[in-house]
Every structure is written in structure tokens, then in C-alpha cells.
Tab-separated table of C-alpha atoms in Angstrom:
chain	number	residue	atom	x	y	z
A	421	MET	CA	-23.111	22.767	16.132
A	422	ALA	CA	-25.694	20.517	17.757
A	423	LYS	CA	-28.957	19.595	16.041
A	424	ARG	CA	-32.292	19.784	17.846
A	425	PRO	CA	-35.962	19.534	16.898
A	426	ALA	CA	-37.427	22.832	15.810
A	427	GLU	CA	-40.397	22.362	18.179
A	428	ASP	CA	-39.651	21.431	21.781
A	429	LEU	CA	-42.236	19.379	23.665
A	430	HIS	CA	-42.663	20.094	27.366
A	431	SER	CA	-44.810	17.988	29.661
A	432	GLU	CA	-44.647	18.983	33.303
A	433	LYS	CA	-46.971	18.112	36.168
A	434	ASP	CA	-48.818	20.878	38.015
A	435	ALA	CA	-46.927	21.932	41.124
A	436	LEU	CA	-48.558	21.545	44.563
A	437	LYS	CA	-49.660	24.956	45.762
A	438	ALA	CA	-47.836	26.117	48.862
A	439	GLY	CA	-49.690	25.329	52.098
A	440	GLU	CA	-52.363	23.080	50.565
A	441	ARG	CA	-53.437	20.218	52.765
A	442	PRO	CA	-56.409	17.837	52.580
A	443	LEU	CA	-59.307	19.164	54.651
A	444	SER	CA	-60.972	16.935	57.255
A	445	THR	CA	-64.641	16.042	56.623
A	446	ASP	CA	-65.278	15.195	60.299
A	447	ASN	CA	-67.111	18.120	61.977
A	448	GLY	CA	-67.371	16.409	65.367
A	449	ASN	CA	-65.613	17.543	68.559
A	450	GLU	CA	-64.130	14.123	69.231
A	451	ALA	CA	-60.393	14.376	69.182
A	452	GLY	CA	-58.662	12.062	66.749
A	453	PRO	CA	-55.128	10.725	66.823
A	454	PHE	CA	-52.370	13.357	66.872
A	455	GLU	CA	-50.843	14.028	63.435
A	456	ASP	CA	-47.529	15.848	63.118
A	457	GLU	CA	-47.867	18.200	60.162
A	458	PHE	CA	-44.101	18.247	59.706
A	459	GLU	CA	-43.333	14.580	60.286
A	460	ASP	CA	-41.130	12.715	57.802
A	461	GLU	CA	-42.995	11.354	54.813
A	462	PHE	CA	-40.862	8.228	54.806
A	463	GLU	CA	-40.356	5.820	57.659
A	464	SER	CA	-36.851	4.643	56.814
A	465	ASP	CA	-33.737	5.468	54.822
A	466	ASP	CA	-34.511	2.545	52.534
A	467	GLU	CA	-37.807	4.183	51.563
A	468	ILE	CA	-36.029	7.471	50.840
A	469	LEU	CA	-33.504	5.790	48.583
A	470	GLU	CA	-36.227	3.925	46.768
A	471	ALA	CA	-38.356	7.062	46.248
A	472	GLY	CA	-35.524	9.219	44.894
A	473	VAL	CA	-35.030	12.975	45.181
A	474	ASP	CA	-38.575	14.025	44.242
A	475	GLY	CA	-40.644	11.306	45.889
A	476	ARG	CA	-40.680	9.039	42.856
A	477	PRO	CA	-38.509	6.038	42.111
A	478	ASP	CA	-35.390	6.969	40.160
A	479	GLU	CA	-36.385	4.765	37.220
A	480	GLU	CA	-39.752	6.521	36.870
A	481	ARG	CA	-38.242	9.993	37.106
A	482	GLU	CA	-35.481	9.231	34.612
A	483	ALA	CA	-37.987	7.796	32.158
A	484	ASP	CA	-40.069	10.983	32.352
A	485	GLU	CA	-37.006	13.187	31.923
A	486	LYS	CA	-35.897	11.206	28.890
A	487	ARG	CA	-39.369	11.472	27.337
A	488	ASP	CA	-39.574	15.264	27.932
A	489	ALA	CA	-36.006	16.136	26.937
A	490	MET	CA	-35.011	17.493	23.542
A	491	ASP	CA	-33.498	15.048	21.121
A	492	VAL	CA	-30.061	16.673	20.821
A	493	ASP	CA	-27.470	15.277	18.442
A	494	GLN	CA	-24.064	16.365	19.718
A	495	LYS	CA	-22.074	15.410	16.645
A	496	THR	CA	-20.260	18.099	14.668
A	497	PHE	CA	-22.458	19.570	11.943
A	498	ILE	CA	-20.758	21.212	8.971
A	499	PRO	CA	-23.042	23.494	6.922
A	500	GLY	CA	-22.647	22.949	3.214
A	501	ARG	CA	-21.773	19.286	3.732
A	502	ASP	CA	-24.200	17.891	6.275
A	503	LYS	CA	-27.943	18.301	5.823
A	504	LEU	CA	-30.679	18.786	8.372
A	505	SER	CA	-33.492	16.286	8.567
A	506	ALA	CA	-37.123	17.355	8.715
A	507	GLY	CA	-37.941	19.059	12.005
A	508	GLU	CA	-34.303	19.748	12.901
A	509	SER	CA	-32.611	23.107	13.461
A	510	LEU	CA	-29.105	24.244	14.323
A	511	SER	CA	-28.103	25.382	17.783
A	512	PRO	CA	-24.698	26.985	18.514
A	513	ASP	CA	-22.444	25.525	21.157
A	514	THR	CA	-22.445	28.573	23.438
A	515	SER	CA	-19.553	27.201	25.492
A	516	THR	CA	-17.244	28.088	22.568
A	517	TYR	CA	-18.194	31.780	22.555
A	518	GLU	CA	-17.038	34.525	24.859
A	519	MET	CA	-19.571	36.896	23.288
A	520	LEU	CA	-22.442	36.247	20.870
A	521	HIS	CA	-25.082	38.729	19.728
A	522	ASN	CA	-27.454	38.987	16.764
A	523	LEU	CA	-29.221	42.184	15.731
A	524	THR	CA	-31.743	42.753	12.978
A	525	THR	CA	-32.556	45.819	10.905
A	526	THR	CA	-35.558	46.707	8.754
A	527	TRP	CA	-33.691	45.802	5.551
A	528	PRO	CA	-30.679	43.508	5.127
A	529	CYS	CA	-27.290	45.012	4.356
A	530	LEU	CA	-24.906	43.598	1.788
A	531	SER	CA	-21.977	45.652	3.077
A	532	PHE	CA	-20.850	47.439	6.243
A	533	ASP	CA	-17.723	48.809	7.881
A	534	ILE	CA	-16.599	49.190	11.487
A	535	VAL	CA	-15.784	52.742	12.622
A	536	PRO	CA	-12.862	53.236	15.043
A	537	ASP	CA	-13.922	54.978	18.259
A	538	GLN	CA	-12.457	56.855	21.218
A	539	LEU	CA	-13.104	54.118	23.793
A	540	GLY	CA	-9.550	52.797	23.740
A	541	ASP	CA	-7.504	50.079	22.060
A	542	ASN	CA	-7.066	46.461	23.093
A	543	ARG	CA	-10.121	46.625	25.327
A	544	LYS	CA	-11.518	43.510	26.952
A	545	ALA	CA	-14.127	44.890	29.359
A	546	TYR	CA	-17.831	44.145	29.009
A	547	PRO	CA	-20.362	45.192	27.946
A	548	ALA	CA	-18.717	46.092	24.644
A	549	THR	CA	-19.680	48.929	22.299
A	550	VAL	CA	-19.278	48.989	18.529
A	551	TYR	CA	-19.815	51.793	16.005
A	552	ALA	CA	-20.434	50.918	12.360
A	553	VAL	CA	-21.876	52.134	9.055
A	554	ALA	CA	-23.930	50.097	6.581
A	555	GLY	CA	-26.001	50.458	3.425
A	556	THR	CA	-29.377	48.780	3.002
A	557	GLN	CA	-30.803	46.439	0.366
A	558	ALA	CA	-34.488	47.364	0.268
A	559	GLU	CA	-36.654	45.437	-2.181
A	560	SER	CA	-37.117	47.084	-5.577
A	561	LYS	CA	-40.705	48.178	-4.923
A	562	LYS	CA	-39.548	50.078	-1.840
A	563	ALA	CA	-36.272	51.486	-3.143
A	564	ASN	CA	-37.114	54.865	-1.601
A	565	GLN	CA	-36.562	53.267	1.824
A	566	ASN	CA	-32.872	52.660	1.205
A	567	GLU	CA	-30.561	54.423	3.598
A	568	LEU	CA	-27.058	54.768	4.886
A	569	MET	CA	-27.195	53.637	8.500
A	570	ILE	CA	-24.837	54.962	11.145
A	571	MET	CA	-25.030	52.541	14.075
A	572	LYS	CA	-24.069	52.308	17.709
A	573	LEU	CA	-24.318	48.813	19.155
A	574	SER	CA	-23.982	48.803	22.936
A	575	GLY	CA	-24.719	46.480	25.827
A	576	LEU	CA	-22.831	43.664	24.113
A	577	SER	CA	-22.361	41.459	27.140
A	578	ARG	CA	-20.191	38.446	27.820
A	579	MET	CA	-21.731	34.965	27.662
A	580	ASP	CA	-23.302	34.108	31.026
A	581	ARG	CA	-21.599	30.904	32.155
A	582	GLY	CA	-22.383	31.228	35.847
A	583	ARG	CA	-19.868	32.313	38.415
A	584	ASP	CA	-17.996	30.625	41.205
A	585	GLU	CA	-18.462	31.930	44.716
A	586	ASP	CA	-14.864	33.127	44.725
A	587	ASP	CA	-15.618	35.346	41.725
A	588	SER	CA	-18.463	37.256	43.382
A	589	ASP	CA	-16.384	40.187	44.592
A	590	GLU	CA	-16.887	43.921	44.448
A	591	ASP	CA	-15.120	44.158	41.112
A	592	ASP	CA	-17.957	42.370	39.354
A	593	ASP	CA	-19.773	44.856	37.193
A	594	GLU	CA	-23.556	44.462	37.221
A	595	ASP	CA	-23.669	46.018	33.770
A	596	GLU	CA	-21.781	43.060	32.260
A	597	ASN	CA	-25.123	41.377	31.598
A	598	ALA	CA	-26.812	44.450	30.137
A	599	ASP	CA	-29.294	44.098	27.292
A	600	GLN	CA	-27.971	44.736	23.794
A	601	ILE	CA	-29.054	48.046	22.247
A	602	LEU	CA	-28.977	49.111	18.591
A	603	GLU	CA	-29.166	52.866	17.967
A	604	THR	CA	-29.207	54.222	14.426
A	605	LYS	CA	-29.017	57.489	12.521
A	606	SER	CA	-29.967	57.374	8.869
A	607	ILE	CA	-29.231	59.211	5.642
A	608	PRO	CA	-31.590	58.566	2.709
A	609	LEU	CA	-30.065	56.940	-0.373
A	610	PRO	CA	-31.522	56.819	-3.892
A	611	SER	CA	-30.511	53.182	-4.522
A	612	THR	CA	-29.376	49.990	-2.841
A	613	THR	CA	-25.800	49.805	-1.579
A	614	ASN	CA	-23.290	47.452	-3.194
A	615	ARG	CA	-20.328	48.381	-1.004
A	616	ILE	CA	-19.569	50.877	1.757
A	617	ARG	CA	-16.261	51.828	3.361
A	618	ALA	CA	-15.353	54.306	6.118
A	619	HIS	CA	-12.282	56.530	6.332
A	620	GLN	CA	-11.234	58.384	9.465
A	621	PHE	CA	-8.542	60.991	10.001
A	622	PRO	CA	-7.599	63.089	13.051
A	623	PRO	CA	-8.622	66.756	13.236
A	624	GLN	CA	-6.145	69.599	13.177
A	625	ASN	CA	-7.603	70.739	16.492
A	626	ALA	CA	-6.869	68.043	19.077
A	627	SER	CA	-9.938	69.008	21.122
A	628	ARG	CA	-12.294	67.837	18.368
A	629	LEU	CA	-13.290	64.311	17.355
A	630	PRO	CA	-11.776	62.637	14.283
A	631	THR	CA	-13.524	63.210	10.978
A	632	THR	CA	-15.284	60.117	9.646
A	633	LEU	CA	-16.101	59.884	5.946
A	634	THR	CA	-18.044	57.166	4.153
A	635	ALA	CA	-17.983	56.179	0.492
A	636	THR	CA	-21.093	54.330	-0.689
A	637	MET	CA	-21.121	52.548	-4.045
A	638	LEU	CA	-24.708	52.304	-5.247
A	639	GLU	CA	-26.462	49.931	-7.602
A	640	ASN	CA	-27.160	52.864	-9.940
A	641	SER	CA	-23.343	53.246	-10.388
A	642	ASP	CA	-23.055	56.494	-8.370
A	643	ILE	CA	-20.587	56.851	-5.506
A	644	LEU	CA	-21.666	59.089	-2.634
A	645	ILE	CA	-19.236	60.568	-0.102
A	646	HIS	CA	-20.681	61.664	3.258
A	647	ASP	CA	-19.275	63.170	6.429
A	648	VAL	CA	-20.958	61.173	9.206
A	649	THR	CA	-19.036	62.782	12.071
A	650	PRO	CA	-22.120	64.701	13.327
A	651	HIS	CA	-24.201	61.529	13.308
A	652	LEU	CA	-21.623	59.615	15.344
A	653	THR	CA	-21.279	62.534	17.755
A	654	ALA	CA	-25.047	62.633	18.311
A	655	PHE	CA	-25.041	59.152	19.892
A	656	ASP	CA	-23.061	60.333	22.902
A	657	THR	CA	-24.038	64.012	23.069
A	658	PRO	CA	-27.607	64.418	24.369
A	659	GLY	CA	-29.636	67.080	22.637
A	660	THR	CA	-27.633	67.004	19.422
A	661	THR	CA	-29.741	67.418	16.295
A	662	ILE	CA	-28.777	66.587	12.725
A	663	ASN	CA	-29.902	69.115	10.162
A	664	PHE	CA	-30.665	68.433	6.510
A	665	GLN	CA	-27.435	69.996	5.295
A	666	GLN	CA	-25.316	67.638	7.427
A	667	SER	CA	-26.918	64.638	5.740
A	668	LYS	CA	-26.241	65.812	2.208
A	669	PRO	CA	-23.345	64.123	0.372
A	670	LEU	CA	-20.067	65.994	0.123
A	671	ALA	CA	-19.738	64.663	-3.419
A	672	THR	CA	-21.583	62.480	-5.917
A	673	LEU	CA	-19.200	60.738	-8.295
A	674	LYS	CA	-20.571	59.720	-11.702
A	675	MET	CA	-17.546	58.541	-13.704
A	676	HIS	CA	-18.705	54.901	-13.777
A	677	ARG	CA	-21.091	53.754	-16.495
A	678	THR	CA	-21.961	50.451	-14.797
A	679	GLU	CA	-22.378	49.419	-11.190
A	680	GLY	CA	-19.514	47.946	-9.227
A	681	TYR	CA	-18.468	46.400	-5.931
A	682	ALA	CA	-14.786	47.368	-5.666
A	683	LEU	CA	-14.151	50.207	-3.215
A	684	ASP	CA	-11.299	51.166	-0.876
A	685	TRP	CA	-9.877	54.191	0.947
A	686	SER	CA	-6.128	54.651	1.138
A	687	PRO	CA	-4.906	54.244	4.742
A	688	LEU	CA	-1.943	56.529	3.987
A	689	VAL	CA	-3.669	59.651	2.616
A	690	ARG	CA	-5.147	61.822	5.352
A	691	GLN	CA	-7.755	63.772	3.374
A	692	GLY	CA	-8.914	60.676	1.545
A	693	LYS	CA	-7.970	58.871	-1.647
A	694	LEU	CA	-10.563	56.523	-3.072
A	695	LEU	CA	-10.328	53.572	-5.462
A	696	THR	CA	-13.462	52.362	-7.272
A	697	GLY	CA	-13.887	49.546	-9.808
A	698	ASP	CA	-16.896	48.570	-11.915
A	699	ASN	CA	-18.379	45.752	-13.978
A	700	ASP	CA	-16.745	47.100	-17.143
A	701	GLY	CA	-13.306	46.378	-15.669
A	702	LYS	CA	-12.473	50.078	-15.201
A	703	ILE	CA	-10.782	51.499	-12.099
A	704	PHE	CA	-10.879	55.161	-11.092
A	705	ILE	CA	-9.086	57.200	-8.425
A	706	THR	CA	-10.707	60.121	-6.606
A	707	THR	CA	-8.642	62.368	-4.337
A	708	GLY	CA	-9.855	64.628	-1.556
A	709	ALA	CA	-8.419	68.107	-1.017
A	710	GLU	CA	-8.433	70.693	1.741
A	711	GLY	CA	-11.762	72.471	1.837
A	712	GLY	CA	-13.809	69.348	1.144
A	713	THR	CA	-13.489	69.223	-2.629
A	714	TRP	CA	-13.138	65.942	-4.524
A	715	ALA	CA	-11.276	65.495	-7.789
A	716	PRO	CA	-11.846	62.249	-9.713
A	717	ASP	CA	-9.295	61.288	-12.348
A	718	ASN	CA	-11.387	60.539	-15.414
A	719	ARG	CA	-8.635	58.401	-16.965
A	720	PRO	CA	-9.419	54.831	-15.867
A	721	PHE	CA	-6.922	52.082	-15.145
A	722	THR	CA	-7.707	49.260	-17.558
A	723	GLY	CA	-6.438	45.725	-18.039
A	724	HIS	CA	-9.034	43.361	-16.589
A	725	GLN	CA	-11.082	41.323	-19.064
A	726	GLY	CA	-13.972	41.020	-16.612
A	727	SER	CA	-15.630	42.941	-13.809
A	728	VAL	CA	-13.508	44.327	-10.970
A	729	GLU	CA	-14.827	42.473	-7.930
A	730	ASP	CA	-12.568	43.864	-5.188
A	731	ILE	CA	-9.775	46.368	-4.788
A	732	GLN	CA	-7.334	47.327	-2.038
A	733	TRP	CA	-4.567	49.817	-1.446
A	734	SER	CA	-1.185	48.613	-0.245
A	735	PRO	CA	-0.948	49.124	3.528
A	736	ASN	CA	2.596	50.530	3.267
A	737	GLU	CA	3.069	51.944	-0.260
A	738	ARG	CA	0.848	54.905	-1.037
A	739	ASN	CA	1.117	54.524	-4.830
A	740	VAL	CA	0.385	50.793	-5.097
A	741	PHE	CA	-2.905	48.900	-5.127
A	742	ALA	CA	-4.207	45.438	-6.062
A	743	SER	CA	-7.425	44.431	-7.813
A	744	ALA	CA	-9.347	41.174	-8.200
A	745	SER	CA	-11.549	40.307	-11.152
A	746	SER	CA	-14.046	37.848	-12.558
A	747	ASP	CA	-11.380	37.093	-15.187
A	748	GLY	CA	-9.589	34.995	-12.524
A	749	THR	CA	-6.638	37.351	-12.095
A	750	VAL	CA	-5.220	39.609	-9.437
A	751	LYS	CA	-3.320	42.614	-10.758
A	752	VAL	CA	-0.943	44.947	-8.944
A	753	TRP	CA	-0.799	48.567	-10.106
A	754	ASP	CA	1.403	51.617	-9.636
A	755	VAL	CA	-0.585	54.861	-9.901
A	756	ARG	CA	2.526	56.680	-11.176
A	757	SER	CA	2.460	54.611	-14.372
A	758	LYS	CA	1.534	56.814	-17.315
A	759	SER	CA	0.195	53.817	-19.220
A	760	GLN	CA	-2.513	53.164	-16.581
A	761	LYS	CA	-1.695	49.446	-17.028
A	762	PRO	CA	-0.932	46.839	-14.338
A	763	ALA	CA	2.659	46.207	-13.278
A	764	VAL	CA	1.938	42.548	-12.437
A	765	SER	CA	-0.881	40.195	-13.393
A	766	VAL	CA	-1.292	36.673	-11.997
A	767	GLU	CA	-4.040	34.164	-12.668
A	768	VAL	CA	-4.965	32.842	-9.233
A	769	SER	CA	-8.214	30.980	-10.043
A	770	ASP	CA	-10.123	29.310	-12.843
A	771	THR	CA	-13.237	31.124	-11.583
A	772	ASP	CA	-14.106	34.652	-10.435
A	773	VAL	CA	-11.833	36.130	-7.788
A	774	ASN	CA	-14.400	37.757	-5.518
A	775	VAL	CA	-12.364	39.245	-2.666
A	776	ILE	CA	-8.821	40.081	-1.582
A	777	SER	CA	-7.163	41.159	1.662
A	778	TRP	CA	-3.690	42.635	2.089
A	779	SER	CA	-1.902	41.746	5.319
A	780	ARG	CA	-1.030	44.792	7.416
A	781	GLN	CA	1.514	42.846	9.458
A	782	ASN	CA	3.350	41.091	6.616
A	783	THR	CA	2.776	43.388	3.662
A	784	HIS	CA	4.156	40.870	1.169
A	785	LEU	CA	1.168	38.560	1.833
A	786	LEU	CA	-2.111	38.837	-0.050
A	787	ALA	CA	-5.160	36.615	0.499
A	788	THR	CA	-7.721	35.826	-2.223
A	789	GLY	CA	-11.175	34.234	-2.200
A	790	ALA	CA	-12.759	32.749	-5.317
A	791	ASP	CA	-16.148	31.729	-6.655
A	792	ASP	CA	-15.388	28.013	-6.376
A	793	GLY	CA	-15.034	28.244	-2.595
A	794	GLN	CA	-11.250	28.154	-2.590
A	795	TRP	CA	-9.211	30.758	-0.757
A	796	ALA	CA	-5.454	31.149	-0.779
A	797	VAL	CA	-2.516	33.182	0.495
A	798	TRP	CA	0.126	34.494	-1.891
A	799	ASP	CA	3.655	35.815	-1.393
A	800	LEU	CA	3.900	38.930	-3.554
A	801	ARG	CA	7.690	38.648	-3.575
A	802	GLN	CA	7.234	35.694	-5.944
A	803	TRP	CA	5.208	37.778	-8.399
A	804	LYS	CA	7.729	39.001	-10.938
A	805	PRO	CA	6.599	41.532	-13.546
A	806	SER	CA	7.318	41.025	-17.214
A	807	ALA	CA	6.487	42.694	-20.510
A	808	GLY	CA	2.822	43.464	-20.888
A	809	GLY	CA	2.183	43.353	-17.145
A	810	ALA	CA	1.964	39.557	-17.003
A	811	SER	CA	3.903	37.388	-14.611
A	812	SER	CA	6.897	35.651	-16.153
A	813	SER	CA	6.101	32.473	-14.212
A	814	GLU	CA	3.008	31.161	-12.480
A	815	PRO	CA	3.684	31.400	-8.723
A	816	LYS	CA	2.249	28.911	-6.272
A	817	ALA	CA	0.132	29.867	-3.289
A	818	VAL	CA	1.778	29.797	0.126
A	819	ALA	CA	-1.406	28.196	1.459
A	820	SER	CA	-4.642	27.114	-0.202
A	821	PHE	CA	-7.893	25.709	1.210
A	822	ASP	CA	-10.981	24.230	-0.452
A	823	PHE	CA	-12.964	23.598	2.730
A	824	HIS	CA	-15.835	25.870	1.660
A	825	LYS	CA	-18.084	24.441	-1.047
A	826	GLU	CA	-19.697	27.737	-2.097
A	827	GLN	CA	-18.294	31.100	-3.214
A	828	ILE	CA	-16.091	33.104	-0.868
A	829	THR	CA	-17.889	36.379	-0.136
A	830	SER	CA	-15.446	38.065	2.270
A	831	ILE	CA	-11.931	37.581	3.589
A	832	GLU	CA	-9.887	39.609	6.056
A	833	TRP	CA	-6.603	39.319	7.939
A	834	HIS	CA	-6.653	39.759	11.706
A	835	PRO	CA	-5.526	43.359	12.407
A	836	THR	CA	-2.686	42.372	14.768
A	837	ASP	CA	-2.055	38.620	14.347
A	838	ASP	CA	-0.421	37.831	11.012
A	839	SER	CA	-1.539	34.184	11.023
A	840	ILE	CA	-5.269	34.561	11.742
A	841	MET	CA	-7.893	34.927	8.992
A	842	ALA	CA	-11.651	35.415	8.866
A	843	VAL	CA	-13.461	33.980	5.826
A	844	ALA	CA	-17.159	34.218	4.899
A	845	ALA	CA	-18.768	31.988	2.269
A	846	GLY	CA	-22.018	31.247	0.482
A	847	ASP	CA	-22.465	28.039	2.487
A	848	ASN	CA	-23.765	30.189	5.389
A	849	THR	CA	-20.536	29.987	7.355
A	850	LEU	CA	-18.048	32.454	8.763
A	851	THR	CA	-14.832	30.628	9.589
A	852	LEU	CA	-11.687	31.580	11.512
A	853	TRP	CA	-8.312	30.125	10.543
A	854	ASP	CA	-4.837	29.897	12.072
A	855	LEU	CA	-2.184	29.594	9.377
A	856	ALA	CA	0.523	29.023	11.996
A	857	VAL	CA	-0.755	25.465	12.524
A	858	GLU	CA	1.404	23.025	10.599
A	859	LEU	CA	0.666	19.295	10.544
A	860	ASP	CA	1.803	16.599	8.183
A	861	ASP	CA	-0.488	15.017	5.623
A	862	GLU	CA	-1.409	12.045	7.795
A	863	GLU	CA	-2.440	14.219	10.749
A	864	SER	CA	-4.348	16.667	8.584
A	865	LYS	CA	-6.734	14.003	7.309
A	866	ASP	CA	-8.606	13.900	10.596
A	867	THR	CA	-9.093	16.946	12.827
A	868	ALA	CA	-10.877	16.552	16.159
A	869	GLY	CA	-12.448	13.341	14.887
A	870	VAL	CA	-13.945	15.007	11.812
A	871	GLN	CA	-12.571	14.006	8.431
A	872	GLY	CA	-11.950	16.545	5.721
A	873	VAL	CA	-11.464	19.441	8.128
A	874	PRO	CA	-8.067	21.185	7.858
A	875	PRO	CA	-6.196	21.533	11.164
A	876	GLN	CA	-5.851	25.258	10.474
A	877	LEU	CA	-9.614	25.703	10.871
A	878	LEU	CA	-10.086	27.257	14.308
A	879	PHE	CA	-13.789	27.999	14.387
A	880	LEU	CA	-16.961	27.689	12.317
A	881	HIS	CA	-19.807	30.136	12.917
A	882	TYR	CA	-23.152	29.619	11.195
A	883	MET	CA	-24.647	32.797	9.713
A	884	GLU	CA	-27.442	32.785	7.179
A	885	MET	CA	-26.479	34.298	3.793
A	886	VAL	CA	-23.357	35.928	5.233
A	887	LYS	CA	-21.972	38.524	2.818
A	888	GLU	CA	-19.208	40.388	4.614
A	889	CYS	CA	-17.127	40.155	7.783
A	890	HIS	CA	-14.680	42.432	9.586
A	891	TRP	CA	-12.474	42.227	12.653
A	892	HIS	CA	-12.916	45.006	15.195
A	893	PRO	CA	-9.559	46.834	15.291
A	894	GLN	CA	-9.887	47.780	18.984
A	895	ILE	CA	-11.540	44.686	20.517
A	896	PRO	CA	-9.148	41.728	20.113
A	897	GLY	CA	-10.817	38.705	18.566
A	898	CYS	CA	-14.173	40.413	17.981
A	899	VAL	CA	-15.729	39.664	14.572
A	900	MET	CA	-18.781	41.297	13.012
A	901	GLY	CA	-20.672	39.947	10.022
A	902	THR	CA	-23.719	40.858	7.969
A	903	GLY	CA	-26.127	38.561	6.186
A	904	GLY	CA	-29.706	37.893	5.247
A	905	SER	CA	-30.796	37.630	8.888
A	906	GLY	CA	-29.071	40.812	10.075
A	907	PHE	CA	-25.827	41.496	11.901
A	908	GLY	CA	-23.874	39.115	14.079
A	909	ILE	CA	-21.143	40.065	16.547
A	910	PHE	CA	-19.140	37.419	18.325
A	911	LYS	CA	-15.888	36.600	20.024
A	912	THR	CA	-14.746	33.023	20.406
A	913	ILE	CA	-12.622	31.322	23.005
A	914	SER	CA	-10.260	30.359	20.158
A	915	VAL	CA	-8.948	33.811	19.194
């Protein structure tokens, strides 16, 4: 990112008004010498060259341009390591983005989730449209303003880089440069949202839209389940109204005694199967049934010595899940175990393990992000269970990176590329990584002229107080993040 002064100084001369000419003060009838109004201002080519393109000598014009221009430092700036001087601000290098949009809401959101839509897979046309759900973080004095937001973000256009004459054909869509639009539907919530996740399953009647459920884990320790299908439908069906009953939760789960942040829907159970973990280290399962009823199992899974920070179902085994904790461990569980104890436990960090992500392409790979800024990838085939649920040997990470200097707040595998990762951290950065890049130790010391940057680092996006990031499953390479300044949606030229 380039640095520039926060206040730009502009000093431009007043333009000559069209058609203005000096008026003659001679009112006599005596004819003067003939003057050609359109004659050349300069008598010779030498005068033209000396005067430059705007009538001034080149040296004078260049001096003025240099004085009026912004002081732009083009060197690579790494948030968390480099520091801005007084009067400087960060500016993104827009040439590295294919799409870049920022949207703000009334209150910041700590968590959000992208909702799959009916607009098609693998789409690359612009402007793009994204549907999402999020929970707000209103300040304590205005807690009654908290809400579950159902969002439609449209008019997400491609970066305007200018077009060649050859590209100006009839296929060019004028709407590509449409203005971004944020539409929202809201459901009131009694508390701030710690984590929200969406679950979608197809209807029995093919003529209807898929059912979209949300699970919202609140600061007051309740978990609310809503059906937001009517709210999503209302965006694209004019005249649709949402009644009070449609905004009421399908269920309010109260088995937790403390708040938590661990929440995940099973991708393999149609009607919905929900995992929730709290600050007491307890994990509960709640299962949906036909008819819209919800049955929580009041027998918790226990084994963590600290809070459960994140949790995730296996993408290919419906009875297996993994959990991450502030006790520095990741545990793998089998819900069929009568003991409710973990099958495998591995210490992966000396600090809190904040987030995990299970690869959907290579299901033996699990990524972790810790409080010390380190994130790693683990091969679960090396995790061997032993008596008491502990690993018989301490496995080593397949890959490990300490580029970030603040806590990892979110991590997610690319939905279709098994080597690409998105990582968000407390140093105000959202980074993209390519684990397929392999360089020896000598080469890895210096990447693109910047020391201390791993060659696997593809892209660094600055986002203030970024808390969570997700890949869009239907728009290749599109990443969405949420932070203190609102939502950011971008697509780079790298992925």
C-alpha cells in the first residue's frame, strides 16, 4: 500500500473563460491594422518548443506540478510492522484489485455469513450481487437497537481501469459500473451477536426457494434460530411484506450458562444439526426435526480446560467434529461416543487457539489460528488417539506462519482450491495465501524485495479491526470481511 498525506493541497490557476478577449478602448472610426483572431500565438517552432504544451516553459510547468502533487511513497507498507508518520494515511493499490467495495452499517458486526443464492455458480459477470446475514454490536446504552440483518449487496462493479478502443463493442454492459447498493431487512435481537451462521437446504417442492436458517449466538448466552427465507425472498419480489410472526425465532436455546463464540451447522444434515460451545468449555448439540421442532441434547461434551473458541463439523463425516480452545488444544470428537469425551486431543499452540477451518477439498487437512498471530495447517492422519483422548505423540504442522503479529481472528480455506487460504488478524489485515508455493530457505528470506514476507503470501488487504472473513462460494476469488469500519468485499488479480 502507498502512503499519502491525509490532506491534499491543490493550487490551480483560474481558467480563461471561453470567448474572452481584451476589449479595445479606441472608440474612433479610424481603421487600425488588421488582426487575425485565430492567428498562431507563436511565430516559430522554436518558440513552441520553448513554451511547452500549455504555453509555459517545461521547467516552469514541471515545477508547479511537483509542488501541487501529493507526496506519495510507493514502497510496500506492512500494517503491524511499519508505522505511519504524522499526516500520512494508507491508500490501496487499486491496480491489484478486480473488485473493491466498502459498505457501512449503523452498528459494526462482529460476525456474518454469506448466503448461497440462485444466481448461478462460478459466475464472473459484473456487477456482482451478494446475499448475507449479520448480527450487530450496538453499544451497551443502546442494546435495544441490536438486530439480525439480512442483506442484499448489489451493484458491485468491476474496477474501472479504462478500456481500449477495441474493447468498446456491443457486448459491453453499461451496468458494469453501477453504483453499489445495500438493502437490508432486520429482525430485532435482545443482545449483541457473538457469532452467526447460516444453513440452507433445498425444499421438497422444487418450485419453491431453498429454506435458509440462521443460528445467532448472543452475548446473553442464548442461541436464536430464525427462518429468514421470507426476508431473502422479499428483496426480489416487489410488494412482499414481512409480518411479525415471520420474524419470531423458531427456537430459543438456553442450555448454556455462559456466553460463547463457537457455532457451526452440519453440512450433511438436511434439517439442521447445530454445534455450540461456550466459555465454560462445554459443547452442546441441537438437532432439527420435521415440523420445525428443535431438540437440544442437554448432556454436554466436556474435555477442554478453557473456553471453546471455535468449532466445526467434519465436511465428510456426519458424526465427527473438531473444537478449538483457549487451553491451546484442538480436539476431535465422535458424537457416537457414550463418554462424551474427545477421541483425539493435540496441543497446537502455547496460547489461545481462536479459530479453525476444515478443508472441504482435502478433508484430512485442518487449519488453526492462534492468539500469538501464528496460523498453521495440520494433517489429521498424523493425529493418533491414545488412552484418555490425548495424542500419543506431538505431531508437527504441515505448514506454519508467524507473519501476523497480532491474534488471528478468522481463517478459511478457499471453497474450491485446496491450496488457497484467507486469514484475518488483529493487525488490521486480511491476507490471502497460496500453500502450493514452495521455495527454499534462501529464496524465502526476500519476497518481491521485502524481507520477512513468506513467498506463500499472495495478497495483503488492509481492513480496520477486521474480525471475520469468508469466501463467496459462487463467485470465484471473492472475499468478504467485516470489521470496525463496516463490510469490505473484494476480488484480487491474484486469486
